[in-house]
Coordinates of C-alpha atoms (C1' of nucleotides) in Angstrom, one line a residue:
Chain A
M90 CA 106.0 61.4 69.0
A91 CA 103.4 62.8 71.1
Q92 CA 104.7 62.4 74.7
K93 CA 108.3 62.1 73.8
P94 CA 110.6 64.5 75.6
S95 CA 112.3 67.1 73.5
I96 CA 114.9 69.9 73.8
P97 CA 114.3 73.7 73.3
K98 CA 114.5 75.2 69.9
G99 CA 118.0 76.1 68.6
T100 CA 119.7 73.5 70.8
R101 CA 121.1 70.1 69.9
D102 CA 122.0 66.7 71.3
F103 CA 125.3 65.3 70.0
S104 CA 125.7 61.6 69.3
P105 CA 129.0 59.8 69.9
I106 CA 130.2 60.3 66.3
E107 CA 129.2 63.9 66.4
V108 CA 131.1 64.5 69.6
T109 CA 134.1 62.8 68.1
K110 CA 134.0 65.0 65.0
R111 CA 133.6 68.1 67.1
N112 CA 136.5 67.2 69.2
Y113 CA 138.6 66.7 66.1
I114 CA 137.9 70.4 65.2
F115 CA 138.4 71.5 68.8
N116 CA 141.8 69.9 68.9
I117 CA 143.0 71.5 65.7
I118 CA 142.0 74.9 66.8
K119 CA 143.4 74.4 70.3
T120 CA 146.7 73.2 69.0
A121 CA 147.0 76.2 66.7
F122 CA 146.1 78.6 69.5
Q123 CA 148.8 77.1 71.7
S124 CA 151.4 77.1 69.0
F125 CA 150.7 80.8 68.6
G126 CA 151.4 81.4 72.3
F127 CA 147.8 81.7 73.6
Q128 CA 146.9 80.5 77.1
P129 CA 143.5 79.1 78.0
I130 CA 141.0 80.6 80.4
E131 CA 137.4 79.9 81.2
T132 CA 134.7 82.2 82.6
P133 CA 131.2 81.4 84.0
S134 CA 128.3 80.6 81.8
F135 CA 126.4 83.5 83.2
E136 CA 127.5 87.0 84.2
K137 CA 125.8 89.8 86.1
S138 CA 123.3 91.4 83.7
E139 CA 125.1 94.8 84.0
T140 CA 128.3 93.2 82.7
L141 CA 126.6 92.2 79.4
L142 CA 123.8 94.7 78.8
G143 CA 124.6 97.7 76.6
K144 CA 127.7 96.1 75.1
Y145 CA 126.2 94.8 71.9
G146 CA 123.8 97.6 71.0
E147 CA 120.1 97.6 71.3
E148 CA 119.7 94.6 69.0
G149 CA 122.2 92.6 71.0
D150 CA 120.5 93.3 74.3
R151 CA 117.3 91.9 73.0
L152 CA 119.1 88.6 72.2
I153 CA 120.7 88.1 75.6
F154 CA 119.1 85.3 77.6
K155 CA 118.2 86.7 81.1
I156 CA 118.0 84.5 84.1
L157 CA 114.9 85.0 86.2
N158 CA 115.6 86.0 89.8
S159 CA 114.9 83.3 92.3
G160 CA 113.4 83.3 95.8
E161 CA 112.8 86.5 97.5
K162 CA 114.5 88.5 94.7
V163 CA 111.4 88.2 92.5
K164 CA 110.1 91.0 94.7
K165 CA 112.5 93.4 93.0
A166 CA 110.3 93.4 89.9
D167 CA 109.7 96.9 88.8
L168 CA 105.9 96.8 88.4
Q169 CA 105.8 100.5 87.6
A170 CA 107.9 99.9 84.5
L171 CA 105.5 97.2 83.5
E172 CA 102.5 99.5 83.8
D173 CA 104.4 102.2 81.9
G174 CA 104.9 99.8 79.1
N175 CA 108.7 99.9 79.5
L176 CA 109.2 96.2 79.0
A177 CA 113.0 96.3 78.7
R178 CA 113.3 98.0 82.1
F179 CA 110.7 95.6 83.6
S180 CA 112.5 92.4 82.4
N181 CA 115.8 93.8 83.6
S182 CA 114.4 94.3 87.0
L183 CA 113.4 90.6 87.0
A184 CA 116.8 89.4 86.1
E185 CA 120.2 90.2 87.7
K186 CA 122.0 87.5 85.8
A187 CA 122.3 86.7 82.1
L188 CA 123.9 84.0 80.0
R189 CA 127.0 85.1 78.2
Y190 CA 126.4 86.3 74.6
D191 CA 130.0 86.0 73.4
L192 CA 133.4 85.5 74.9
T193 CA 134.9 88.9 74.2
V194 CA 133.0 90.9 76.8
P195 CA 133.4 88.4 79.6
F196 CA 137.1 88.4 78.7
A197 CA 137.3 92.2 79.0
R198 CA 135.7 91.8 82.4
Y199 CA 138.2 89.2 83.3
V200 CA 141.1 91.4 82.3
V201 CA 139.9 94.3 84.3
Q202 CA 139.1 92.2 87.4
H203 CA 142.4 90.4 87.4
Q204 CA 144.6 93.2 86.0
N205 CA 147.1 93.0 88.8
D206 CA 147.7 89.3 88.3
I207 CA 148.0 89.5 84.5
T208 CA 151.3 90.0 82.7
F209 CA 150.7 92.2 79.6
P210 CA 150.5 91.7 76.7
F211 CA 148.1 89.0 77.6
K212 CA 147.3 86.4 75.0
R213 CA 144.4 84.1 75.9
Y214 CA 142.2 81.6 74.2
Q215 CA 138.8 80.5 75.3
I216 CA 136.5 77.7 74.0
Q217 CA 133.1 77.7 75.5
P218 CA 129.4 77.8 74.6
V219 CA 127.5 81.1 74.2
W220 CA 123.8 81.7 74.1
R221 CA 121.6 84.0 72.0
A222 CA 117.9 84.3 72.0
D223 CA 117.9 84.4 68.2
R224 CA 115.5 82.8 65.9
P225 CA 117.2 79.6 64.7
Q226 CA 118.0 78.9 61.0
H227 CA 120.4 76.7 59.2
G228 CA 123.8 77.2 60.9
R229 CA 122.2 79.4 63.5
F230 CA 121.5 78.2 67.0
Q231 CA 120.6 79.5 70.4
E232 CA 123.4 77.6 72.0
F233 CA 126.7 77.3 70.1
F234 CA 130.4 77.2 70.7
Q235 CA 132.9 80.0 70.1
C236 CA 136.6 79.5 70.0
D237 CA 138.3 82.9 70.7
A238 CA 141.8 84.1 70.7
D239 CA 142.6 87.6 71.9
V240 CA 145.6 89.7 72.8
V241 CA 145.2 92.7 75.1
G242 CA 147.8 95.2 76.1
S243 CA 149.5 95.7 72.7
T244 CA 148.7 98.1 69.9
S245 CA 151.2 96.5 67.6
L246 CA 150.0 95.7 64.1
W247 CA 152.0 92.5 64.2
Q248 CA 149.0 91.1 66.2
E249 CA 146.8 91.8 63.3
V250 CA 149.2 90.0 61.0
E251 CA 149.4 87.0 63.4
F252 CA 145.6 86.6 63.5
V253 CA 145.5 86.4 59.7
Q254 CA 148.1 83.7 59.9
L255 CA 146.2 82.0 62.7
Y256 CA 143.0 81.8 60.6
D257 CA 145.0 80.5 57.7
K258 CA 146.7 77.8 59.9
V259 CA 143.5 76.5 61.4
F260 CA 141.5 76.3 58.1
S261 CA 144.5 74.8 56.3
N262 CA 144.9 72.1 59.0
L263 CA 141.2 71.4 58.8
G264 CA 141.6 70.7 55.1
L265 CA 139.1 73.5 54.4
E266 CA 140.7 75.2 51.3
G267 CA 139.5 78.3 49.6
V268 CA 138.3 80.3 52.6
T269 CA 138.5 84.1 52.2
I270 CA 139.7 86.2 55.1
K271 CA 138.0 89.5 54.6
I272 CA 139.6 92.4 56.3
N273 CA 138.7 96.1 56.7
N274 CA 139.3 98.8 59.2
R275 CA 136.9 100.8 61.2
K276 CA 139.0 103.9 60.8
I277 CA 138.5 103.8 57.1
L278 CA 134.7 103.6 57.5
S279 CA 134.9 106.3 60.1
G280 CA 137.0 108.4 57.7
I281 CA 134.5 108.0 54.9
A282 CA 131.6 109.1 57.2
E283 CA 133.7 112.1 58.2
V284 CA 134.5 113.1 54.6
I285 CA 130.9 113.0 53.6
G286 CA 129.8 114.8 56.7
A287 CA 127.8 112.0 58.2
K288 CA 130.0 111.2 61.2
D289 CA 127.0 111.0 63.5
K290 CA 125.5 108.4 61.2
L291 CA 128.5 106.1 61.2
I292 CA 126.6 103.0 62.4
D293 CA 123.7 103.5 60.0
F294 CA 126.2 104.2 57.2
T295 CA 128.3 101.1 57.8
V296 CA 125.3 98.8 58.4
A297 CA 123.9 99.9 55.0
L298 CA 127.2 99.6 53.2
D299 CA 127.6 96.1 54.7
K300 CA 124.7 94.9 52.6
L301 CA 126.1 95.9 49.3
D302 CA 126.6 92.4 47.9
K303 CA 123.1 91.4 49.2
I304 CA 120.8 94.3 48.1
G305 CA 123.0 96.0 45.5
E306 CA 124.0 99.6 45.0
D307 CA 120.5 101.0 44.7
G308 CA 119.4 99.1 47.8
V309 CA 122.2 100.5 49.8
K310 CA 121.6 104.0 48.6
N311 CA 117.9 103.8 49.5
E312 CA 118.7 102.5 52.9
M313 CA 121.1 105.4 53.5
L314 CA 118.6 107.9 52.4
N315 CA 116.0 106.3 54.7
K316 CA 118.4 106.6 57.6
G317 CA 118.8 110.3 56.9
I318 CA 122.0 110.5 55.1
S319 CA 121.8 113.2 52.5
A320 CA 121.9 112.5 48.7
E321 CA 124.9 114.6 48.2
A322 CA 126.8 112.8 50.9
I323 CA 126.0 109.5 49.1
E324 CA 127.2 111.1 45.9
K325 CA 130.6 111.6 47.4
V326 CA 131.0 107.9 48.2
Q327 CA 130.1 106.9 44.7
P328 CA 133.7 105.6 44.2
L329 CA 133.0 102.9 46.8
F330 CA 130.3 101.3 44.6
S331 CA 132.6 101.0 41.6
F332 CA 135.5 99.8 43.7
S333 CA 137.7 97.6 41.6
G334 CA 141.1 96.5 40.5
N335 CA 143.8 94.9 42.5
L336 CA 144.8 95.7 46.0
D337 CA 147.0 98.7 45.1
D338 CA 144.3 100.2 42.9
K339 CA 141.8 99.8 45.7
L340 CA 144.1 101.5 48.2
D341 CA 144.9 104.3 45.7
Q342 CA 141.2 105.0 45.2
L343 CA 140.7 105.0 49.0
K344 CA 143.6 107.4 49.5
Q345 CA 142.1 109.8 47.1
L346 CA 138.7 109.6 48.7
L347 CA 140.1 110.0 52.2
S348 CA 142.9 112.4 51.7
S349 CA 141.2 115.0 54.0
S350 CA 140.7 112.6 56.8
D351 CA 143.5 111.8 59.2
E352 CA 141.7 108.9 60.7
G353 CA 140.9 107.5 57.3
M354 CA 144.5 107.7 56.1
E355 CA 145.6 106.0 59.3
G356 CA 143.2 103.1 58.6
I357 CA 144.7 102.8 55.1
A358 CA 148.2 102.7 56.6
D359 CA 147.2 100.0 59.0
L360 CA 145.8 97.9 56.2
E361 CA 148.9 98.4 54.1
F362 CA 151.1 97.2 56.9
V363 CA 149.1 94.0 57.3
F364 CA 148.9 93.3 53.5
E365 CA 152.6 93.9 53.0
A366 CA 153.6 91.6 55.9
I367 CA 151.3 88.9 54.7
E368 CA 152.7 89.3 51.2
V369 CA 156.1 88.5 52.5
L370 CA 155.1 85.8 54.9
G371 CA 152.7 84.0 52.7
L372 CA 149.5 82.0 53.4
E373 CA 149.0 78.3 53.1
T374 CA 145.5 78.0 51.6
A375 CA 143.4 81.0 52.6
R376 CA 143.1 84.2 50.7
L377 CA 143.3 87.7 52.3
D378 CA 141.0 90.2 50.7
L379 CA 140.2 93.8 51.4
D380 CA 136.5 94.2 51.7
I381 CA 135.6 97.8 52.1
T382 CA 131.9 96.9 52.8
L383 CA 132.8 94.7 55.7
A384 CA 131.4 96.5 58.8
R385 CA 130.2 94.0 61.5
G386 CA 127.6 95.2 63.8
L387 CA 129.5 95.0 67.1
N388 CA 130.2 98.6 67.7
Y389 CA 133.1 98.1 70.1
Y390 CA 135.5 97.6 67.2
T391 CA 137.8 100.5 66.4
G392 CA 140.5 99.2 64.1
A393 CA 140.9 96.1 62.0
I394 CA 137.8 94.0 61.4
Y395 CA 137.9 90.4 60.2
E396 CA 135.4 88.1 58.8
V397 CA 135.9 84.7 57.3
A398 CA 133.8 83.4 54.5
A399 CA 133.4 79.7 53.7
P400 CA 134.6 78.5 50.3
K401 CA 132.5 79.5 47.4
G402 CA 129.5 77.3 46.8
V403 CA 128.9 76.6 50.4
K404 CA 125.8 78.3 51.7
M405 CA 126.8 79.4 55.1
G406 CA 127.2 82.7 56.9
S407 CA 130.6 83.8 58.2
I408 CA 132.5 81.0 60.0
G409 CA 134.7 83.4 61.9
G410 CA 135.1 87.1 62.8
G411 CA 136.9 89.5 64.9
G412 CA 138.7 92.8 65.1
R413 CA 140.5 95.3 67.2
Y414 CA 138.8 97.1 70.1
D415 CA 140.7 100.0 71.7
D416 CA 138.5 100.6 74.7
L417 CA 136.6 97.5 75.6
T418 CA 138.1 97.4 79.1
G419 CA 137.4 101.1 79.4
I420 CA 133.8 100.2 80.0
F421 CA 134.9 98.3 83.1
G422 CA 137.2 101.0 84.2
L423 CA 140.6 100.1 82.8
K424 CA 141.7 102.7 80.3
N425 CA 144.4 102.5 77.6
V426 CA 144.3 98.7 77.1
S427 CA 143.9 97.9 73.4
G428 CA 142.7 94.5 72.4
V429 CA 142.4 92.5 69.3
G430 CA 141.0 89.1 68.7
I431 CA 139.3 86.6 66.5
S432 CA 136.6 83.9 66.9
F433 CA 135.9 80.6 65.2
G434 CA 132.3 79.5 64.8
L435 CA 132.7 75.8 65.6
D436 CA 129.2 74.7 64.8
R437 CA 129.3 76.3 61.4
I438 CA 132.7 75.0 60.6
Y439 CA 131.3 71.5 61.5
L440 CA 128.4 71.9 59.0
V441 CA 130.8 73.1 56.3
L442 CA 133.2 70.2 56.8
E443 CA 130.3 67.8 56.8
E444 CA 128.9 69.3 53.6
L445 CA 132.2 69.0 51.8
G446 CA 133.0 65.6 53.3
L447 CA 136.3 66.8 54.8
F448 CA 136.3 64.8 58.0
P449 CA 139.1 62.3 57.8
E450 CA 138.0 58.7 58.0
T451 CA 140.2 58.1 61.0
V452 CA 137.9 60.4 63.0
T453 CA 135.8 57.7 64.6
D454 CA 135.2 56.4 68.1
K455 CA 136.3 53.0 67.0
V456 CA 137.1 50.1 69.2
D457 CA 139.9 47.8 67.9
V458 CA 138.9 44.4 69.3
L459 CA 135.8 42.7 70.5
C460 CA 136.0 39.4 72.5
I461 CA 133.1 37.0 72.0
N462 CA 131.6 35.8 75.2
F463 CA 131.0 32.1 75.5
G464 CA 130.5 31.8 79.2
E465 CA 132.2 32.3 82.5
K466 CA 135.5 30.4 82.0
E467 CA 135.9 31.7 78.4
A468 CA 135.1 35.2 79.5
L469 CA 137.7 35.2 82.2
A470 CA 140.3 34.0 79.6
S471 CA 139.2 36.8 77.3
M472 CA 139.5 39.4 80.0
K473 CA 143.2 38.3 80.5
L474 CA 143.7 38.8 76.8
I475 CA 142.0 42.2 76.9
K476 CA 144.3 43.3 79.6
V477 CA 147.3 42.5 77.4
L478 CA 145.7 44.2 74.4
R479 CA 144.9 47.4 76.4
E480 CA 148.4 47.5 77.7
A481 CA 149.6 47.3 74.1
G482 CA 147.6 50.4 73.3
K483 CA 144.6 48.7 71.7
S484 CA 141.1 49.5 72.7
A485 CA 139.3 46.2 73.5
E486 CA 136.1 45.1 75.1
L487 CA 134.3 41.9 76.0
Y488 CA 130.7 41.4 74.9
P489 CA 129.2 41.6 78.4
D490 CA 126.6 38.8 78.0
K491 CA 126.7 35.2 76.8
A492 CA 124.6 35.7 73.7
K493 CA 124.5 33.8 70.4
P494 CA 127.8 34.3 68.5
K495 CA 125.7 35.6 65.6
K496 CA 124.4 38.4 67.7
Q497 CA 127.8 39.2 69.1
M498 CA 129.3 39.3 65.6
N499 CA 126.6 41.5 64.5
Y500 CA 127.3 43.9 67.3
A501 CA 131.0 44.0 66.2
N502 CA 129.9 44.6 62.7
K503 CA 127.6 47.5 63.5
R504 CA 130.1 49.2 65.7
N505 CA 132.6 48.9 63.0
I506 CA 135.0 46.9 65.1
P507 CA 137.8 45.5 62.8
Y508 CA 138.8 42.5 64.9
V509 CA 136.9 39.9 66.8
I510 CA 138.6 37.4 69.2
I511 CA 137.0 34.1 69.8
I512 CA 137.8 32.1 72.8
G513 CA 135.5 29.1 73.1
G514 CA 135.8 25.6 74.5
N515 CA 138.3 24.5 71.7
E516 CA 140.6 27.5 72.2
L517 CA 140.5 27.0 76.0
E518 CA 141.6 23.4 75.6
N519 CA 144.4 24.3 73.2
N520 CA 145.4 27.4 75.1
T521 CA 144.9 29.5 71.9
C522 CA 142.6 32.2 70.6
T523 CA 141.1 32.8 67.3
V524 CA 141.5 36.2 65.8
K525 CA 139.0 37.1 63.1
N526 CA 139.5 40.0 60.7
M527 CA 136.0 41.5 60.1
N528 CA 137.0 43.3 56.9
D529 CA 138.1 40.3 54.8
G530 CA 136.5 37.5 57.0
T531 CA 139.8 35.6 57.4
Q532 CA 140.6 34.1 60.8
L533 CA 143.7 32.9 62.5
E534 CA 144.2 30.6 65.5
V535 CA 147.3 31.7 67.5
P536 CA 148.7 30.6 70.9
F537 CA 147.2 32.6 73.7
D538 CA 150.5 34.3 74.6
E539 CA 151.2 35.4 71.1
V540 CA 147.9 37.2 70.4
L541 CA 149.6 40.5 69.5
T542 CA 151.3 38.8 66.5
A543 CA 147.9 38.4 64.9
F544 CA 147.5 42.1 64.2
Chain B
rG216 C1' 111.1 91.2 67.0
rU217 C1' 108.3 90.9 61.4
rG218 C1' 106.4 87.7 57.4
rA219 C1' 106.3 82.9 55.4
rU220 C1' 107.2 77.4 55.9
rU221 C1' 107.4 72.3 57.9
rG222 C1' 105.7 68.2 61.3
rU223 C1' 102.6 60.9 59.3
rA224 C1' 106.7 54.1 62.1
rG225 C1' 113.7 54.5 64.5
rC226 C1' 115.0 57.1 59.3
rU227 C1' 113.4 59.0 54.3
rC228 C1' 108.8 59.8 52.6
rA229 C1' 103.5 58.2 50.1
rG230 C1' 98.4 59.0 51.7
rC231 C1' 93.2 61.7 45.9
rU232 C1' 88.0 67.2 46.3
rG233 C1' 87.3 65.2 54.4
rG234 C1' 84.7 58.6 54.1
rU235 C1' 85.9 51.5 56.8
rU236 C1' 91.1 48.2 60.1
rA237 C1' 97.0 54.8 57.9
rG238 C1' 101.0 52.5 53.7
rA239 C1' 106.1 51.8 51.2
rG240 C1' 111.5 51.5 51.3
rC241 C1' 115.3 51.2 54.6
rG242 C1' 116.3 50.0 59.7
rC243 C1' 115.0 47.0 64.1
rC244 C1' 113.6 42.0 66.4
rG245 C1' 113.1 36.6 65.5
rG246 C1' 113.8 32.2 62.5
rA247 C1' 116.3 29.3 58.3
rU248 C1' 122.1 28.7 60.5
rU249 C1' 122.0 26.6 69.2
rG250 C1' 131.0 28.3 67.5
rU251 C1' 130.9 33.0 63.2
rG252 C1' 128.8 39.2 61.1
rG253 C1' 128.2 42.1 56.3
rU254 C1' 124.5 38.5 51.1
rU255 C1' 119.7 35.8 50.6
rC256 C1' 114.9 33.8 52.1
rC257 C1' 110.7 33.6 55.7
rG258 C1' 108.1 35.8 59.7
rG259 C1' 107.2 39.8 63.4
rA260 C1' 107.0 44.2 66.3
rG261 C1' 106.4 49.3 65.9
rG262 C1' 102.1 55.2 64.7
rU263 C1' 96.2 58.4 69.7
rC264 C1' 99.2 61.3 61.8
rG265 C1' 103.7 67.4 66.7
rC266 C1' 100.3 69.1 70.8
rC267 C1' 95.5 71.5 72.4
rG268 C1' 90.9 73.1 70.9
rG269 C1' 87.0 73.9 67.0
rU270 C1' 83.8 72.7 62.4
rU271 C1' 81.5 68.0 60.8
rC272 C1' 77.4 62.2 61.0
rG273 C1' 82.7 61.5 60.1
rA274 C1' 89.3 64.9 60.4
rA275 C1' 96.0 62.7 59.1
rA276 C1' 93.4 66.0 55.6
rC277 C1' 89.4 72.0 56.9
rC278 C1' 89.8 76.3 60.8
rG279 C1' 92.2 78.6 65.3
rG280 C1' 96.0 78.5 68.9
rU281 C1' 100.7 76.5 70.5
rC282 C1' 105.5 74.1 69.9
rU283 C1' 109.1 72.6 66.4
rU284 C1' 111.8 72.9 61.5
rU285 C1' 113.4 75.6 57.4
rC286 C1' 113.5 80.4 54.7
rA287 C1' 113.4 85.8 53.9
rC288 C1' 114.0 90.3 56.9
rC289 C1' 116.6 92.1 61.6
rC290 C1' 121.0 90.8 63.4
rC291 C1' 124.9 87.5 63.6
rA292 C1' 129.2 82.5 64.7

RNA sequence: GUGAUUGUAGCUCAGCUGGUUAGAGCGCCGGAUUGUGGUUCCGGAGGUCGCCGGUUCGAAACCGGUCUUUCACCCCA
């Protein structure tokens, strides 16, 4: 193992079967995106640093891979910043480019840059890798794929409804039953912060609340106190901790709590709209759930927030997320364009499908027929057959070398090839070929021209 | 970024309080069977014990560093 080459942490190689399985997921997602009217775009792997920095919060900036300046540009290094101990500023002066961290911000940049060529509302999907300098864990990588669908240029809540349906469609088609689509609304969180007089602490408040199911009620309260939220403010949100009952009960409790906040009441109305529409339209296998503690760290969200949890019993972080952002393009100078979108975490979905054994058996890279190679003349005859088979839609190949039949059969066996065709001296003489079924071991000698009848 | 954790043959793992030539199962290659695979039998190859350094007469084992894996934070797909 010593001198063997290796790849950086948090990255992976994919074997033929893995690529095949990944493509299976890609295809289902892509097909759903297209049937919902989304169009594909692609953006570069790296952007200018200034495009990405500052969009994901301080924590996010730390996780952005920066690309070291090359050639003469290294001279731009801000040595003063290094001396002053300002490492963030120093590293930014070394790098003018950075690998994309997600697909949403590059998309916002795309929309602003091409605004005159785009017909709004613009529905796009994008399936590309993203990079994060995170510490890897199970289901957590430094390079992974996101599959995004976003709509910009429409504030209609029907978009929110459609994204719930889109999530349901994809996970249903993947055979992954029992996923929970959690939904919340930033306006509600903002309203709560307003009501308790902690508007300036909105982020701290939501981050703490987000951890409710992890660290419990007391843990959340402690964290809020530590972040400088007053005890009496926390007292006011007590109802959140004993949040229960069915959807209507939950909404009623919220309305009571937020009656004095216009923004909060607006958020509730938004949610009601989505729930009522989904109630009528129905879902195939997913469940839509109001999760008032759902916050999501990305602070460009302003309206609906989504997160998808894997079925119970599967230990995996969220397998999808998204939400509405009213002013993402504003950062790049285009005002009043509201966007909403969702993302699928391909790599995590793969792990979940694998764990639950949900990949269909037909998902393989199988070759249908292998021709045994007995020498020049026989091989040429085999190649004629292979041509016929390929034209008939079967994948076929000739064993390239004249090896022992045993070895060739073994190869077919290991590659799971269901049929082997034998053309040796006897068959050449009789103008026939022998078709062997590798599953039951039976074989059949048929006239050369009638090979297709043997399948 | 913080605190832990893992690394021995292609794979899954043994390897005692430091002590000769580091083992097993599976896989791989060859033969029994030179026109027939998955079963069986026989034989074989393959490891500077993640890497670098230190302690020691002696290190796979102890210590330090580093890389990697996994986990809890942080954050997130």
